[in-house]
Tab-separated table of C-alpha atoms and ligand atoms in Angstrom:
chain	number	residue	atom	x	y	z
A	14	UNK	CA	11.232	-18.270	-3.495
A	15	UNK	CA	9.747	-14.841	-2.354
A	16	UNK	CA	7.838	-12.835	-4.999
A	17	UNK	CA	7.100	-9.356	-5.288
A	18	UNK	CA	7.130	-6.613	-8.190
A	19	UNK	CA	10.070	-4.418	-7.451
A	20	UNK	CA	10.301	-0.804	-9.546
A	21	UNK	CA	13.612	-0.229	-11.142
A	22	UNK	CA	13.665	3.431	-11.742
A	23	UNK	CA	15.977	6.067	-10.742
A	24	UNK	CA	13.181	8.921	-9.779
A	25	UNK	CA	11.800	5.837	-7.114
A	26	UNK	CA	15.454	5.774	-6.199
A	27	UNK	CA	16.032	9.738	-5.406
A	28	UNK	CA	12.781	9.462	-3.947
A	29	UNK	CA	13.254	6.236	-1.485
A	30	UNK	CA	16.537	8.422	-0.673
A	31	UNK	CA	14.271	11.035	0.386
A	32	UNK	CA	12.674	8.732	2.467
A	33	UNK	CA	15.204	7.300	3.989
A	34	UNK	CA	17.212	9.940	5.143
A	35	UNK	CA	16.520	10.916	8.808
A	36	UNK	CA	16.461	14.861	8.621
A	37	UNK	CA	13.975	14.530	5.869
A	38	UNK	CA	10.985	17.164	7.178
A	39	UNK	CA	7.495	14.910	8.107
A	40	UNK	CA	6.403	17.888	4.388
A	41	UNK	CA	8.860	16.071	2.295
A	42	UNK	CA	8.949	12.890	3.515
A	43	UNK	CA	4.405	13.058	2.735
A	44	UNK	CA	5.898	14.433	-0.689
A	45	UNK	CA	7.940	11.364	-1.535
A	46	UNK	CA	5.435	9.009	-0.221
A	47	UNK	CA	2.768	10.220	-2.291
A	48	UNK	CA	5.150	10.472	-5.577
A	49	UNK	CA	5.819	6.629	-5.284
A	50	UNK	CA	1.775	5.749	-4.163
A	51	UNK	CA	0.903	6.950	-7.839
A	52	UNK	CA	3.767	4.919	-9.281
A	53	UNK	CA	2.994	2.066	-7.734
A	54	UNK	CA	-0.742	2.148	-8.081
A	55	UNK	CA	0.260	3.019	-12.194
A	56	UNK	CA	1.463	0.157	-12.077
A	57	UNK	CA	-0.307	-2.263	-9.913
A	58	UNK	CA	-3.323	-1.319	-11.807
A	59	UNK	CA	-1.921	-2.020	-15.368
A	60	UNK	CA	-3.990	-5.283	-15.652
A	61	UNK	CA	-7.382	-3.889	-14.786
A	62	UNK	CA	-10.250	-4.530	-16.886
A	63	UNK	CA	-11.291	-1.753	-18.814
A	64	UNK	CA	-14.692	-1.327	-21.215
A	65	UNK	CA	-15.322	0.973	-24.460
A	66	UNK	CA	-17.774	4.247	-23.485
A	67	UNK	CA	-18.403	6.371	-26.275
A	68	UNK	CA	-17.570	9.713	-26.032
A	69	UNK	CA	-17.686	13.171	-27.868
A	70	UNK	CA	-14.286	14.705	-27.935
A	71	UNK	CA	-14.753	18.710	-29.523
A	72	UNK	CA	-14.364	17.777	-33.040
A	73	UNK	CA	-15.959	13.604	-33.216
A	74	UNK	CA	-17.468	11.187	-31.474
A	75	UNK	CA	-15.122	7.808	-30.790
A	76	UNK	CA	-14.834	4.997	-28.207
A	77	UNK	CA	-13.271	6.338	-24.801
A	78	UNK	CA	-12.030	4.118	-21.866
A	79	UNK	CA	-13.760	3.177	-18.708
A	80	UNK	CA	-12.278	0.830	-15.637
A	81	UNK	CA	-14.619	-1.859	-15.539
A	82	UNK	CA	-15.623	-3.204	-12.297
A	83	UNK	CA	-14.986	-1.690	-8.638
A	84	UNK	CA	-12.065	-1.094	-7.443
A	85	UNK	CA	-11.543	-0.544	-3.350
A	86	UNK	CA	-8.228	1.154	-1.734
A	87	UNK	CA	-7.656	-0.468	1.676
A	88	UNK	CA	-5.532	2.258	3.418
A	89	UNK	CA	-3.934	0.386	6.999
A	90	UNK	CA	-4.196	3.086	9.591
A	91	UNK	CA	-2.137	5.278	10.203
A	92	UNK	CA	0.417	5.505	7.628
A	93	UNK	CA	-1.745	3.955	4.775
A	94	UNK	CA	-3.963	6.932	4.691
A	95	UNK	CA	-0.697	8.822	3.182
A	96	UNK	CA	-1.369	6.783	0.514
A	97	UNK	CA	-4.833	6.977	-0.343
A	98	UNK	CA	-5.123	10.548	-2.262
A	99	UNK	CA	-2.489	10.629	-4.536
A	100	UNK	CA	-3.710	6.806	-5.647
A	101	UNK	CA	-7.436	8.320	-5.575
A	102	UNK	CA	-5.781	11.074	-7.987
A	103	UNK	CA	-4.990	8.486	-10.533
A	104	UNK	CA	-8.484	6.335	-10.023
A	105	UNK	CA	-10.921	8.657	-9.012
A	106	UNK	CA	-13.704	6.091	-9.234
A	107	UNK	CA	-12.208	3.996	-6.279
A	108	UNK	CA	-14.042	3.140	-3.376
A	109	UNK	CA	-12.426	3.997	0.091
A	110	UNK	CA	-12.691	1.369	2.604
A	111	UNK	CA	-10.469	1.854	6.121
A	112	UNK	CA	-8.871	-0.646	8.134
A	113	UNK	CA	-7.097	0.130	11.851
A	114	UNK	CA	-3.993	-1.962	12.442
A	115	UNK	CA	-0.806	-1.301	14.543
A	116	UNK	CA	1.591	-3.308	15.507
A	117	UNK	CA	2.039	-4.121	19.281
A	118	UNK	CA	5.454	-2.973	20.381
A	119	UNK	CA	6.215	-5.486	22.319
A	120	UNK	CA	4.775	-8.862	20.263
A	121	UNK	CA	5.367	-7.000	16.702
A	122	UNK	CA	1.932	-8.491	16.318
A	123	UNK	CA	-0.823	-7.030	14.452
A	124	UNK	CA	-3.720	-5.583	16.779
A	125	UNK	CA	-7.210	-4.487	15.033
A	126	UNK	CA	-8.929	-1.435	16.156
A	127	UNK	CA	-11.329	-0.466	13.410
A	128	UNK	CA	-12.530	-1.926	10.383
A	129	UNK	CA	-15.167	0.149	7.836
A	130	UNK	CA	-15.950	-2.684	5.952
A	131	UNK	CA	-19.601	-3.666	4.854
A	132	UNK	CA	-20.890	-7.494	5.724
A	133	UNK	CA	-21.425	-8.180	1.487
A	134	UNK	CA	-20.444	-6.811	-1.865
A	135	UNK	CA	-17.228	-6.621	-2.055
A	136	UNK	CA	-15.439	-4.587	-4.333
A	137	UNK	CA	-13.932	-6.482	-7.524
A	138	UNK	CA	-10.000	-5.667	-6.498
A	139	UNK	CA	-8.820	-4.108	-3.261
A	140	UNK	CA	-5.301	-2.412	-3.420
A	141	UNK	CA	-4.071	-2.869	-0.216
A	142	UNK	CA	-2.670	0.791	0.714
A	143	UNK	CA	0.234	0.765	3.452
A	144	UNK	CA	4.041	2.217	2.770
A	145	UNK	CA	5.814	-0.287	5.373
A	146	UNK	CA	5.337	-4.501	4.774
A	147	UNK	CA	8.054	-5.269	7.819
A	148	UNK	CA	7.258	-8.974	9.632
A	149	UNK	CA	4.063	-9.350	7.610
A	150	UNK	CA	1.832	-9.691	10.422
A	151	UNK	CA	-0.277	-6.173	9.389
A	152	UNK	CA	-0.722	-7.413	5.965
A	153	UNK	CA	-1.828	-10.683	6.197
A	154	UNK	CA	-4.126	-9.715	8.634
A	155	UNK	CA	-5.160	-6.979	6.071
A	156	UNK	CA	-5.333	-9.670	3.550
A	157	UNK	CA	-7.452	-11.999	5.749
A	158	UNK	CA	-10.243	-9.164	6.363
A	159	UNK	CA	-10.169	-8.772	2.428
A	160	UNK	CA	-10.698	-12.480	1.998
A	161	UNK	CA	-13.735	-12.513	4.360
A	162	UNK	CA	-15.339	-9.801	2.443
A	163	UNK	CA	-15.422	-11.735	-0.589
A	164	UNK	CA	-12.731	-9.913	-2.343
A	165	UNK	CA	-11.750	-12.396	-5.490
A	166	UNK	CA	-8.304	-9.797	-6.469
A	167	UNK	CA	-6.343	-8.330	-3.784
A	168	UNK	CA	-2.716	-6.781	-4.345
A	169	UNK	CA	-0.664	-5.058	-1.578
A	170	UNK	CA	0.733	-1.580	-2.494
A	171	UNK	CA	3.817	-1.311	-0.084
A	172	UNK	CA	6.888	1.818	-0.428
A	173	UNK	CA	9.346	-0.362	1.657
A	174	UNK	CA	9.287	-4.062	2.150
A	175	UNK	CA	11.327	-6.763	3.911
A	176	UNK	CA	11.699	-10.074	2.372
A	177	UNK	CA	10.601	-11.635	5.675
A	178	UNK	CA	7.318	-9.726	4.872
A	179	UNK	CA	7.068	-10.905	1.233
A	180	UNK	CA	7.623	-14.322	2.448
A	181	UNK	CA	4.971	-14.720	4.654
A	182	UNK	CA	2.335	-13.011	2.499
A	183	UNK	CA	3.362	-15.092	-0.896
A	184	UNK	CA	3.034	-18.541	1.942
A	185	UNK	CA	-0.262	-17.710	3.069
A	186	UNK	CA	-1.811	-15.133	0.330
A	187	UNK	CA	-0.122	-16.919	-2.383
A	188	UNK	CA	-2.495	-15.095	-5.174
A	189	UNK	CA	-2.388	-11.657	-3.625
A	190	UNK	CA	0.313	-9.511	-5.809
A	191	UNK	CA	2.646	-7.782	-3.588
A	192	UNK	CA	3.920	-4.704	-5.443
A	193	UNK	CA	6.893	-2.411	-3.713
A	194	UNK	CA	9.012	0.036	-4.700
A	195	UNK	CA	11.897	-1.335	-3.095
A	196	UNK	CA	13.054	-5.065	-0.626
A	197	UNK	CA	15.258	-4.076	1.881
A	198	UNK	CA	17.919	-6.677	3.494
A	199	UNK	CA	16.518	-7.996	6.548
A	200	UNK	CA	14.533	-6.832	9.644
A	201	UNK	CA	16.390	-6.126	12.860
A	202	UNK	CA	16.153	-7.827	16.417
A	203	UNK	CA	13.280	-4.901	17.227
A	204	UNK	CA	11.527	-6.458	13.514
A	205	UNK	CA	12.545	-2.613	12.240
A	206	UNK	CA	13.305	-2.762	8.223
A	207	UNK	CA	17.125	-2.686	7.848
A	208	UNK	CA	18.151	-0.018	6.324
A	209	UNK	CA	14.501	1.292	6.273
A	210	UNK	CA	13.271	4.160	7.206
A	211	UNK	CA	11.894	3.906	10.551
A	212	UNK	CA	8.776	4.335	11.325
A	213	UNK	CA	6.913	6.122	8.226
A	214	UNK	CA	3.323	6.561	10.565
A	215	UNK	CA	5.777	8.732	13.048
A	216	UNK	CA	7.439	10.456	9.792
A	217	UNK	CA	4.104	10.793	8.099
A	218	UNK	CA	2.266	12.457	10.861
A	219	UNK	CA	5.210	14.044	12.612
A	220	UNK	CA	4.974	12.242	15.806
A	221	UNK	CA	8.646	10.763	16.444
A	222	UNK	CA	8.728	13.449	19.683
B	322	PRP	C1	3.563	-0.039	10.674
B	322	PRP	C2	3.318	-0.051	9.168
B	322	PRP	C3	2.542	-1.315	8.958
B	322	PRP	C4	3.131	-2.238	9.989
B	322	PRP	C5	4.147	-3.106	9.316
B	322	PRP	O1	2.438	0.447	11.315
B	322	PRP	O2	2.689	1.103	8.680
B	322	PRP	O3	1.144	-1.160	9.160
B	322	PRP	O4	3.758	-1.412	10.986
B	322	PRP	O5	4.650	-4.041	10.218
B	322	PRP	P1	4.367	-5.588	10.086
B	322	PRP	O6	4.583	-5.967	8.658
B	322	PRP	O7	5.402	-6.171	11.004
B	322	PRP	O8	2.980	-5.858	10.560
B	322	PRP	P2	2.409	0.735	12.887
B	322	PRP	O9	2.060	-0.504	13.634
B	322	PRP	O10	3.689	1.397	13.297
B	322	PRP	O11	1.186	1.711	13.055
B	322	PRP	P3	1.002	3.216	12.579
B	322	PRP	O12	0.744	3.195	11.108
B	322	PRP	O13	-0.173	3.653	13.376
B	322	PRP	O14	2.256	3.987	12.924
């Protein structure tokens, strides 16, 4: 059985809606996709480790909170870099490391162009940034490169999701915790998310012409 952490909420639903519609302006369509980043960073990082700092508020001192450990956001070029300042707004301590994937049109394979990441100390988790997990092929790939690194946590922060997806990242990445705001029904003979969205990189960065 596939797994993945699904919101429930009816804000991620108005907002998905947003998404989804096709005369949705590339403005309001970045909106949407950087309302449900935060949510789904809120709550993909509710199980991060946290330490006591002391601290002076203006009228005592007392024991403040700190994120313990180093936390990486792994943005998949293009449209994961929609993601990465809204989740940077919520943890501004994260590191920012960028990968460059896209998807062959013809094979639907995954096809690396760039990778920023360092030979050795990896970060303690690495949220996996990109709005679209569709065949799977980008994020396994993703997850792979993560693996390599040294990277002990990894979770995958995707807006739309196909259970084909989920599927293949739970059978190879079985730790890695997918997180999504919403699992669509199936992908279509072109391996397009049914009912989806299209293609959120062309909606993101207005380049459907
Ligand atoms: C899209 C999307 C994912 C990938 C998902 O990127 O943003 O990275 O496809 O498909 P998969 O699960 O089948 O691998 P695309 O290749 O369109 O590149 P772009 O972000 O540059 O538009």
């Amino acid at each position: 059985m596939s797994k993945a952490r699904v919101l429930d909420h009816p804000l991620v639903d108005c907002h998905l809606t947003n998404l989804r519609k096709k005369q949705t302006p590339p403005s309001a369509f970045r909106h949407s996709v950087a309302e449900l980043s935060k949510i789904l960073a809120y709550f993909a990082s509710a199980d991060f480790p946290t330490t006591a700092s002391a601290i002076e508020t203006p009228i005592q001192g007392m024991q403040g909170t700190a994120i313990l450990g180093r936390v990486g956001l792994i943005p998949i070029m293009r449209a994961g870099i929609s993601m990465v300042e809204p989740v940077l707004g919520l943890i501004p301590e994260a590191e920012v490391w960028h990968l460059g994937l896209y998807r062959d049109e013809q094979t639907a394979l995954p096809v690396h162009y760039y990778s920023k990441l360092p030979d050795s100390a990896p970060v303690d988790v690495a949220l996996i940034l990109d709005p679209m997990l569709a065949t799977g092929g980008s994020a396994t790939l993703a997850c792979e490169q993560m693996r390599d690194w040294g990277v002990s946590k990894i979770k995958l922060l995707s807006i739309i999701a196909a259970p084909e997806g989920i599927q293949k990242v739970n059978s190879e990445f079985p730790d890695v915790e997918i997180h999504a705001c919403v699992v669509d029904e199936k992908l279509n003979e072109d391996n397009f998310i049914v009912p989806g969205l299209g293609d959120a990189g062309d909606r993101i960065f207005n380049t459907l012409h």
